[in-house]
PDB file of C-alpha atoms and ligand atoms in Angstrom:
ATOM      1  CA  MET A   1      53.287 137.480  49.498  1.00 88.00           C
ATOM      2  CA  THR A   2      56.454 135.492  48.518  1.00 94.00           C
ATOM      3  CA  THR A   3      56.012 132.934  45.793  1.00 96.00           C
ATOM      4  CA  TYR A   4      58.138 129.911  45.427  1.00 98.00           C
ATOM      5  CA  ARG A   5      59.078 127.746  42.320  1.00 98.00           C
ATOM      6  CA  ILE A   6      60.330 124.324  43.250  1.00 98.00           C
ATOM      7  CA  VAL A   7      62.816 122.458  40.999  1.00 98.00           C
ATOM      8  CA  ARG A   8      63.026 118.658  42.054  1.00 97.00           C
ATOM      9  CA  ALA A   9      66.327 117.037  41.740  1.00 98.00           C
ATOM     10  CA  SER A  10      66.501 113.237  41.819  1.00 96.00           C
ATOM     11  CA  ASN A  11      69.485 113.088  44.274  1.00 96.00           C
ATOM     12  CA  PRO A  12      72.335 115.321  45.573  1.00 96.00           C
ATOM     13  CA  GLN A  13      74.368 114.886  42.483  1.00 97.00           C
ATOM     14  CA  ASP A  14      71.460 116.001  40.132  1.00 98.00           C
ATOM     15  CA  LEU A  15      70.692 118.826  42.638  1.00 98.00           C
ATOM     16  CA  SER A  16      74.423 120.136  42.212  1.00 98.00           C
ATOM     17  CA  TYR A  17      74.342 119.681  38.476  1.00 98.00           C
ATOM     18  CA  ARG A  18      70.912 121.546  38.186  1.00 98.00           C
ATOM     19  CA  ALA A  19      72.073 124.371  40.406  1.00 98.00           C
ATOM     20  CA  SER A  20      75.395 124.924  38.620  1.00 98.00           C
ATOM     21  CA  GLN A  21      73.610 125.047  35.274  1.00 98.00           C
ATOM     22  CA  THR A  22      70.917 127.420  36.650  1.00 98.00           C
ATOM     23  CA  ILE A  23      73.456 129.781  38.172  1.00 98.00           C
ATOM     24  CA  SER A  24      75.597 129.779  35.061  1.00 98.00           C
ATOM     25  CA  ARG A  25      72.428 130.610  32.985  1.00 98.00           C
ATOM     26  CA  TYR A  26      71.440 133.455  35.277  1.00 98.00           C
ATOM     27  CA  ILE A  27      75.025 134.856  35.262  1.00 98.00           C
ATOM     28  CA  ASN A  28      75.162 134.828  31.453  1.00 98.00           C
ATOM     29  CA  LEU A  29      71.658 136.384  31.314  1.00 98.00           C
ATOM     30  CA  VAL A  30      72.720 139.287  33.635  1.00 98.00           C
ATOM     31  CA  LEU A  31      75.910 139.731  31.652  1.00 98.00           C
ATOM     32  CA  GLY A  32      73.927 140.081  28.532  1.00 98.00           C
ATOM     33  CA  GLN A  33      72.298 143.120  29.914  1.00 98.00           C
ATOM     34  CA  ARG A  34      74.744 144.717  32.204  1.00 97.00           C
ATOM     35  CA  ASP A  35      78.673 145.116  32.654  1.00 98.00           C
ATOM     36  CA  ARG A  36      78.882 143.131  35.953  1.00 98.00           C
ATOM     37  CA  CYS A  37      77.152 140.369  37.684  1.00 98.00           C
ATOM     38  CA  ARG A  38      77.025 140.395  41.567  1.00 98.00           C
ATOM     39  CA  ILE A  39      76.331 137.186  43.389  1.00 98.00           C
ATOM     40  CA  ALA A  40      76.165 136.365  47.058  1.00 98.00           C
ATOM     41  CA  LEU A  41      76.897 132.783  47.834  1.00 98.00           C
ATOM     42  CA  SER A  42      76.048 130.586  50.955  1.00 98.00           C
ATOM     43  CA  GLY A  43      78.435 128.543  52.987  1.00 97.00           C
ATOM     44  CA  GLY A  44      77.688 125.163  54.390  1.00 96.00           C
ATOM     45  CA  SER A  45      77.989 121.729  52.754  1.00 96.00           C
ATOM     46  CA  THR A  46      75.102 121.608  50.420  1.00 98.00           C
ATOM     47  CA  PRO A  47      76.600 123.875  47.762  1.00 98.00           C
ATOM     48  CA  THR A  48      80.132 122.666  47.657  1.00 98.00           C
ATOM     49  CA  LYS A  49      79.591 120.268  44.624  1.00 98.00           C
ATOM     50  CA  THR A  50      77.659 122.868  43.005  1.00 98.00           C
ATOM     51  CA  TYR A  51      80.535 125.338  43.328  1.00 98.00           C
ATOM     52  CA  SER A  52      83.102 122.808  41.940  1.00 98.00           C
ATOM     53  CA  LEU A  53      80.849 122.272  38.910  1.00 98.00           C
ATOM     54  CA  LEU A  54      80.032 126.038  38.420  1.00 98.00           C
ATOM     55  CA  GLY A  55      83.747 126.833  38.599  1.00 98.00           C
ATOM     56  CA  GLN A  56      84.259 124.872  35.334  1.00 98.00           C
ATOM     57  CA  GLU A  57      81.602 126.856  33.491  1.00 98.00           C
ATOM     58  CA  HIS A  58      83.207 129.039  30.737  1.00 97.00           C
ATOM     59  CA  ILE A  59      81.586 132.447  31.777  1.00 97.00           C
ATOM     60  CA  PRO A  60      83.135 135.929  31.553  1.00 98.00           C
ATOM     61  CA  TRP A  61      84.188 135.407  35.193  1.00 98.00           C
ATOM     62  CA  ASP A  62      86.279 138.548  35.224  1.00 98.00           C
ATOM     63  CA  ARG A  63      82.903 140.455  35.135  1.00 98.00           C
ATOM     64  CA  VAL A  64      81.459 138.489  38.175  1.00 98.00           C
ATOM     65  CA  ASP A  65      81.680 139.876  41.654  1.00 98.00           C
ATOM     66  CA  VAL A  66      81.464 137.215  44.370  1.00 98.00           C
ATOM     67  CA  VAL A  67      80.480 137.867  48.050  1.00 98.00           C
ATOM     68  CA  LEU A  68      79.741 135.395  50.779  1.00 98.00           C
ATOM     69  CA  GLY A  69      76.245 135.838  52.446  1.00 98.00           C
ATOM     70  CA  ASP A  70      77.809 134.921  55.637  1.00 98.00           C
ATOM     71  CA  GLU A  71      80.989 133.952  57.205  1.00 98.00           C
ATOM     72  CA  ARG A  72      82.452 132.700  60.506  1.00 97.00           C
ATOM     73  CA  TRP A  73      84.698 135.055  62.426  1.00 98.00           C
ATOM     74  CA  VAL A  74      87.827 132.889  61.914  1.00 98.00           C
ATOM     75  CA  SER A  75      90.914 132.967  59.815  1.00 97.00           C
ATOM     76  CA  THR A  76      90.682 131.994  56.289  1.00 96.00           C
ATOM     77  CA  ASP A  77      92.738 128.876  56.859  1.00 96.00           C
ATOM     78  CA  ASP A  78      90.390 127.733  59.530  1.00 97.00           C
ATOM     79  CA  LYS A  79      88.354 124.536  58.254  1.00 96.00           C
ATOM     80  CA  SER A  80      85.101 126.172  59.111  1.00 96.00           C
ATOM     81  CA  SER A  81      85.855 129.260  57.012  1.00 98.00           C
ATOM     82  CA  ASN A  82      83.442 129.709  54.098  1.00 98.00           C
ATOM     83  CA  ALA A  83      86.053 131.632  52.195  1.00 98.00           C
ATOM     84  CA  ARG A  84      88.396 128.576  52.439  1.00 98.00           C
ATOM     85  CA  MET A  85      85.618 126.383  51.154  1.00 98.00           C
ATOM     86  CA  LEU A  86      85.101 128.692  48.103  1.00 98.00           C
ATOM     87  CA  HIS A  87      88.880 128.589  47.272  1.00 97.00           C
ATOM     88  CA  ASN A  88      88.757 124.664  47.602  1.00 98.00           C
ATOM     89  CA  THR A  89      85.636 124.524  45.198  1.00 98.00           C
ATOM     90  CA  LEU A  90      84.524 127.474  43.065  1.00 98.00           C
ATOM     91  CA  PHE A  91      87.938 129.086  42.800  1.00 98.00           C
ATOM     92  CA  SER A  92      90.063 125.903  42.948  1.00 96.00           C
ATOM     93  CA  ALA A  93      91.019 125.790  39.438  1.00 87.00           C
ATOM     94  CA  GLY A  94      89.479 126.551  35.957  1.00 91.00           C
ATOM     95  CA  PRO A  95      87.578 129.497  34.638  1.00 97.00           C
ATOM     96  CA  ALA A  96      85.997 130.883  37.862  1.00 98.00           C
ATOM     97  CA  SER A  97      89.425 131.634  39.412  1.00 96.00           C
ATOM     98  CA  MET A  98      89.136 134.865  37.215  1.00 97.00           C
ATOM     99  CA  ALA A  99      86.141 135.959  39.312  1.00 98.00           C
ATOM    100  CA  VAL A 100      86.507 138.943  41.668  1.00 98.00           C
ATOM    101  CA  PHE A 101      86.076 137.553  45.175  1.00 98.00           C
ATOM    102  CA  HIS A 102      85.183 140.220  47.895  1.00 98.00           C
ATOM    103  CA  SER A 103      86.129 138.342  50.940  1.00 95.00           C
ATOM    104  CA  VAL A 104      84.684 139.302  54.480  1.00 92.00           C
ATOM    105  CA  PRO A 105      87.623 140.650  56.499  1.00 94.00           C
ATOM    106  CA  THR A 106      87.589 138.618  59.676  1.00 97.00           C
ATOM    107  CA  VAL A 107      90.339 138.146  62.280  1.00 95.00           C
ATOM    108  CA  GLU A 108      92.494 140.794  60.754  1.00 96.00           C
ATOM    109  CA  LEU A 109      90.094 143.188  62.300  1.00 97.00           C
ATOM    110  CA  MET A 110      89.542 143.991  66.141  1.00 95.00           C
ATOM    111  CA  ASN A 111      86.241 142.096  66.472  1.00 97.00           C
ATOM    112  CA  ALA A 112      83.178 140.720  64.612  1.00 98.00           C
ATOM    113  CA  ASP A 113      81.388 143.987  64.807  1.00 98.00           C
ATOM    114  CA  ALA A 114      84.209 145.669  63.016  1.00 98.00           C
ATOM    115  CA  SER A 115      84.049 142.885  60.363  1.00 98.00           C
ATOM    116  CA  ALA A 116      80.278 143.366  59.926  1.00 98.00           C
ATOM    117  CA  ARG A 117      80.799 147.088  59.482  1.00 98.00           C
ATOM    118  CA  ALA A 118      83.577 146.651  56.926  1.00 98.00           C
ATOM    119  CA  LEU A 119      81.380 144.073  55.069  1.00 98.00           C
ATOM    120  CA  ALA A 120      78.324 146.526  55.040  1.00 98.00           C
ATOM    121  CA  LYS A 121      80.690 149.357  53.595  1.00 97.00           C
ATOM    122  CA  MET A 122      82.089 146.997  51.001  1.00 97.00           C
ATOM    123  CA  ILE A 123      78.592 145.697  49.607  1.00 98.00           C
ATOM    124  CA  THR A 124      77.238 149.246  49.655  1.00 97.00           C
ATOM    125  CA  GLN A 125      80.033 150.416  47.516  1.00 96.00           C
ATOM    126  CA  LEU A 126      80.032 147.319  45.336  1.00 97.00           C
ATOM    127  CA  CYS A 127      76.275 147.359  44.676  1.00 96.00           C
ATOM    128  CA  SER A 128      75.968 151.250  44.848  1.00 89.00           C
ATOM    129  CA  SER A 129      72.430 150.955  46.289  1.00 91.00           C
ATOM    130  CA  ASN A 130      70.779 150.906  49.662  1.00 93.00           C
ATOM    131  CA  PRO A 131      70.029 148.107  50.424  1.00 97.00           C
ATOM    132  CA  PRO A 132      72.713 146.514  48.209  1.00 98.00           C
ATOM    133  CA  VAL A 133      71.066 144.626  45.403  1.00 98.00           C
ATOM    134  CA  PHE A 134      72.700 141.356  44.347  1.00 98.00           C
ATOM    135  CA  ASP A 135      71.788 139.747  41.044  1.00 98.00           C
ATOM    136  CA  ILE A 136      71.889 136.216  42.540  1.00 98.00           C
ATOM    137  CA  MET A 137      71.531 135.423  46.242  1.00 98.00           C
ATOM    138  CA  LEU A 138      72.318 131.737  46.807  1.00 99.00           C
ATOM    139  CA  LEU A 139      71.104 130.452  50.182  1.00 99.00           C
ATOM    140  CA  GLY A 140      71.041 127.169  52.166  1.00 98.00           C
ATOM    141  CA  LEU A 141      68.427 126.083  54.725  1.00 98.00           C
ATOM    142  CA  GLY A 142      69.252 124.880  58.118  1.00 98.00           C
ATOM    143  CA  GLU A 143      67.164 122.183  59.880  1.00 98.00           C
ATOM    144  CA  ASP A 144      66.146 124.843  62.232  1.00 98.00           C
ATOM    145  CA  GLY A 145      64.955 127.214  59.528  1.00 98.00           C
ATOM    146  CA  HIS A 146      67.835 129.529  59.498  1.00 98.00           C
ATOM    147  CA  THR A 147      69.329 130.871  56.373  1.00 98.00           C
ATOM    148  CA  ALA A 148      72.701 132.682  56.023  1.00 98.00           C
ATOM    149  CA  SER A 149      73.385 133.147  59.705  1.00 98.00           C
ATOM    150  CA  LEU A 150      69.975 134.358  60.798  1.00 98.00           C
ATOM    151  CA  PHE A 151      69.199 131.805  63.404  1.00 98.00           C
ATOM    152  CA  PRO A 152      65.839 131.442  65.193  1.00 98.00           C
ATOM    153  CA  GLY A 153      65.936 132.795  68.836  1.00 96.00           C
ATOM    154  CA  THR A 154      68.686 135.282  68.129  1.00 96.00           C
ATOM    155  CA  ALA A 155      68.708 138.958  67.416  1.00 97.00           C
ATOM    156  CA  ALA A 156      70.124 138.656  63.911  1.00 98.00           C
ATOM    157  CA  PRO A 157      66.951 137.920  62.071  1.00 98.00           C
ATOM    158  CA  LEU A 158      65.207 141.122  63.528  1.00 98.00           C
ATOM    159  CA  VAL A 159      67.977 143.510  62.158  1.00 98.00           C
ATOM    160  CA  MET A 160      66.169 145.466  59.536  1.00 98.00           C
ATOM    161  CA  ASP A 161      68.027 148.875  59.631  1.00 97.00           C
ATOM    162  CA  ARG A 162      71.496 147.546  58.796  1.00 98.00           C
ATOM    163  CA  TRP A 163      72.786 145.490  55.931  1.00 98.00           C
ATOM    164  CA  THR A 164      74.960 143.231  57.998  1.00 98.00           C
ATOM    165  CA  THR A 165      75.113 141.995  61.576  1.00 98.00           C
ATOM    166  CA  VAL A 166      76.926 139.781  63.994  1.00 98.00           C
ATOM    167  CA  SER A 167      75.444 136.331  64.764  1.00 97.00           C
ATOM    168  CA  HIS A 168      76.525 133.423  66.769  1.00 95.00           C
ATOM    169  CA  SER A 169      76.368 129.613  66.243  1.00 94.00           C
ATOM    170  CA  LYS A 170      78.048 126.810  68.089  1.00 93.00           C
ATOM    171  CA  GLY A 171      80.292 129.292  70.057  1.00 94.00           C
ATOM    172  CA  VAL A 172      81.621 130.945  66.927  1.00 96.00           C
ATOM    173  CA  ASP A 173      80.849 134.535  65.921  1.00 97.00           C
ATOM    174  CA  ARG A 174      79.400 134.914  62.400  1.00 98.00           C
ATOM    175  CA  ILE A 175      79.000 137.851  60.157  1.00 98.00           C
ATOM    176  CA  THR A 176      75.809 137.838  58.142  1.00 98.00           C
ATOM    177  CA  LEU A 177      73.815 139.762  55.494  1.00 98.00           C
ATOM    178  CA  THR A 178      70.575 140.772  57.034  1.00 98.00           C
ATOM    179  CA  ALA A 179      67.022 140.029  55.818  1.00 98.00           C
ATOM    180  CA  PRO A 180      66.655 143.300  53.930  1.00 98.00           C
ATOM    181  CA  VAL A 181      69.706 142.428  51.740  1.00 98.00           C
ATOM    182  CA  LEU A 182      68.615 138.897  51.121  1.00 98.00           C
ATOM    183  CA  SER A 183      65.227 140.077  50.101  1.00 98.00           C
ATOM    184  CA  ALA A 184      66.504 142.920  47.827  1.00 98.00           C
ATOM    185  CA  ALA A 185      68.164 140.311  45.470  1.00 98.00           C
ATOM    186  CA  ARG A 186      66.970 140.058  41.949  1.00 98.00           C
ATOM    187  CA  GLN A 187      66.858 136.196  42.016  1.00 98.00           C
ATOM    188  CA  VAL A 188      66.884 134.281  45.292  1.00 98.00           C
ATOM    189  CA  ILE A 189      67.790 130.500  44.958  1.00 98.00           C
ATOM    190  CA  PHE A 190      67.675 128.049  47.887  1.00 98.00           C
ATOM    191  CA  LEU A 191      69.548 124.913  47.636  1.00 98.00           C
ATOM    192  CA  VAL A 192      68.012 122.143  49.832  1.00 98.00           C
ATOM    193  CA  SER A 193      69.135 118.656  50.162  1.00 98.00           C
ATOM    194  CA  GLY A 194      68.459 115.780  52.566  1.00 97.00           C
ATOM    195  CA  ALA A 195      65.671 114.247  54.654  1.00 97.00           C
ATOM    196  CA  ASN A 196      66.775 116.293  57.556  1.00 98.00           C
ATOM    197  CA  LYS A 197      65.653 119.328  55.777  1.00 98.00           C
ATOM    198  CA  GLN A 198      61.945 118.160  55.106  1.00 98.00           C
ATOM    199  CA  VAL A 199      60.432 119.914  57.944  1.00 98.00           C
ATOM    200  CA  ALA A 200      62.254 123.170  57.463  1.00 98.00           C
ATOM    201  CA  LEU A 201      61.385 123.139  53.840  1.00 98.00           C
ATOM    202  CA  LYS A 202      57.719 122.553  54.538  1.00 98.00           C
ATOM    203  CA  ARG A 203      57.721 125.402  56.974  1.00 98.00           C
ATOM    204  CA  LEU A 204      59.436 127.651  54.546  1.00 98.00           C
ATOM    205  CA  LEU A 205      56.707 126.932  52.045  1.00 98.00           C
ATOM    206  CA  ASP A 206      53.868 127.548  54.588  1.00 97.00           C
ATOM    207  CA  PRO A 207      52.347 130.850  54.307  1.00 97.00           C
ATOM    208  CA  GLN A 208      51.043 130.479  57.958  1.00 97.00           C
ATOM    209  CA  GLU A 209      54.680 129.762  59.253  1.00 98.00           C
ATOM    210  CA  LEU A 210      56.041 132.478  61.506  1.00 98.00           C
ATOM    211  CA  SER A 211      59.473 133.810  60.723  1.00 98.00           C
ATOM    212  CA  LYS A 212      60.233 133.741  64.341  1.00 98.00           C
ATOM    213  CA  ARG A 213      60.471 130.041  64.138  1.00 98.00           C
ATOM    214  CA  THR A 214      61.666 129.964  60.554  1.00 98.00           C
ATOM    215  CA  PRO A 215      63.834 132.945  59.752  1.00 98.00           C
ATOM    216  CA  ALA A 216      64.273 131.853  56.129  1.00 98.00           C
ATOM    217  CA  ARG A 217      60.661 133.198  55.678  1.00 98.00           C
ATOM    218  CA  LEU A 218      62.049 136.616  56.186  1.00 98.00           C
ATOM    219  CA  VAL A 219      63.512 136.376  52.653  1.00 98.00           C
ATOM    220  CA  GLN A 220      60.748 138.039  50.563  1.00 98.00           C
ATOM    221  CA  PRO A 221      62.093 139.213  47.215  1.00 98.00           C
ATOM    222  CA  ALA A 222      59.980 140.800  44.587  1.00 97.00           C
ATOM    223  CA  ASN A 223      60.491 137.877  42.180  1.00 96.00           C
ATOM    224  CA  ASP A 224      59.670 134.188  42.651  1.00 98.00           C
ATOM    225  CA  VAL A 225      62.019 132.360  44.985  1.00 98.00           C
ATOM    226  CA  LEU A 226      63.544 129.531  43.148  1.00 98.00           C
ATOM    227  CA  ILE A 227      64.073 126.354  45.420  1.00 98.00           C
ATOM    228  CA  ILE A 228      66.272 123.602  44.046  1.00 98.00           C
ATOM    229  CA  ALA A 229      65.704 120.628  46.249  1.00 98.00           C
ATOM    230  CA  ASP A 230      66.293 116.765  46.055  1.00 98.00           C
ATOM    231  CA  GLN A 231      63.779 114.079  46.530  1.00 97.00           C
ATOM    232  CA  ASP A 232      64.912 113.405  50.184  1.00 97.00           C
ATOM    233  CA  ALA A 233      64.112 117.018  51.024  1.00 98.00           C
ATOM    234  CA  THR A 234      60.775 117.141  49.253  1.00 97.00           C
ATOM    235  CA  ALA A 235      59.475 113.570  50.128  1.00 94.00           C
ATOM    236  CA  GLY A 236      55.885 113.619  51.407  1.00 79.00           C
ATOM    237  CA  PHE A 237      54.899 116.815  49.377  1.00 79.00           C
TER     238      PHE A 237
HETATM  239  C1  6PG B   1      76.646 128.683  56.448  1.00 76.47           C
HETATM  240  C2  6PG B   1      75.488 128.864  55.622  1.00 76.47           C
HETATM  241  C3  6PG B   1      74.196 128.250  56.302  1.00 76.47           C
HETATM  242  C4  6PG B   1      73.913 127.023  55.566  1.00 76.47           C
HETATM  243  C5  6PG B   1      72.961 126.263  56.306  1.00 76.47           C
HETATM  244  C6  6PG B   1      72.734 124.934  55.609  1.00 76.47           C
HETATM  245  O1  6PG B   1      77.615 129.486  56.476  1.00 76.47           O
HETATM  246  O2  6PG B   1      76.660 127.572  57.050  1.00 76.47           O
HETATM  247  O3  6PG B   1      75.417 130.138  55.112  1.00 76.47           O
HETATM  248  O4  6PG B   1      73.186 129.076  56.366  1.00 76.47           O
HETATM  249  O5  6PG B   1      73.496 127.354  54.321  1.00 76.47           O
HETATM  250  O6  6PG B   1      73.424 126.074  57.679  1.00 76.47           O
HETATM  251  O7  6PG B   1      73.945 124.240  55.673  1.00 76.47           O
HETATM  252  P1  6PG B   1      74.267 122.760  54.940  1.00 76.47           P
HETATM  253  O8  6PG B   1      74.270 123.131  53.572  1.00 76.47           O
HETATM  254  O9  6PG B   1      75.698 122.440  55.557  1.00 76.47           O
HETATM  255  O10 6PG B   1      73.139 121.971  55.519  1.00 76.47           O
END
């Protein structure tokens, strides 16, 4: 059974600071034991401030491989591109620009399926394991209980025999890591901010909750899942 450890932040700013410090500490811990640290990062709006703060941390970034846990099938100059968001935050300036970013190939390929296959090949080679194991898997939580691009009511959460798949949201194709890869990570961290996430967070923590309604419950790593959440998201429990 998946166990969760909650760190309560007082507000979104405190959440971003705590998250950046926690990730920085984990990266240094990994690099104290292995040559390289492989991290998979979430898109969305919650982590942007975290990434800007993390990007200023003095870490051996040249030994860090960065992958996105999901991406929209758009060009990297599209405002919804997660790669664009990372370039404007984590990689915008300072030490983290030395990290090795393995971006998801999107519109330069024929279609989203081709991008999903290319991502699967890339992460399998990068992590040289099946399923690919990331040292840190940073995830967000949608109001509807999705994480990465594993949306309820779609086929994406059900894909267990491949490491990536195509998903869709708001009319846009997405490429996403699948549940087996999210669960294989050595340390999963969810960042959850805002009163609008209270219900989804309660469901994530409920052992009776079905992953059919809350796909984030499919993330079942061997180690404790760390949840860094602010007061608005954890009010009432
Ligand atoms: C994405 C994310 C997605 C996100 C949640 C929460 O690419 O959008 O991977 O899973 O983490 O939708 O998004 P917010 O942080 O914007 O609430």
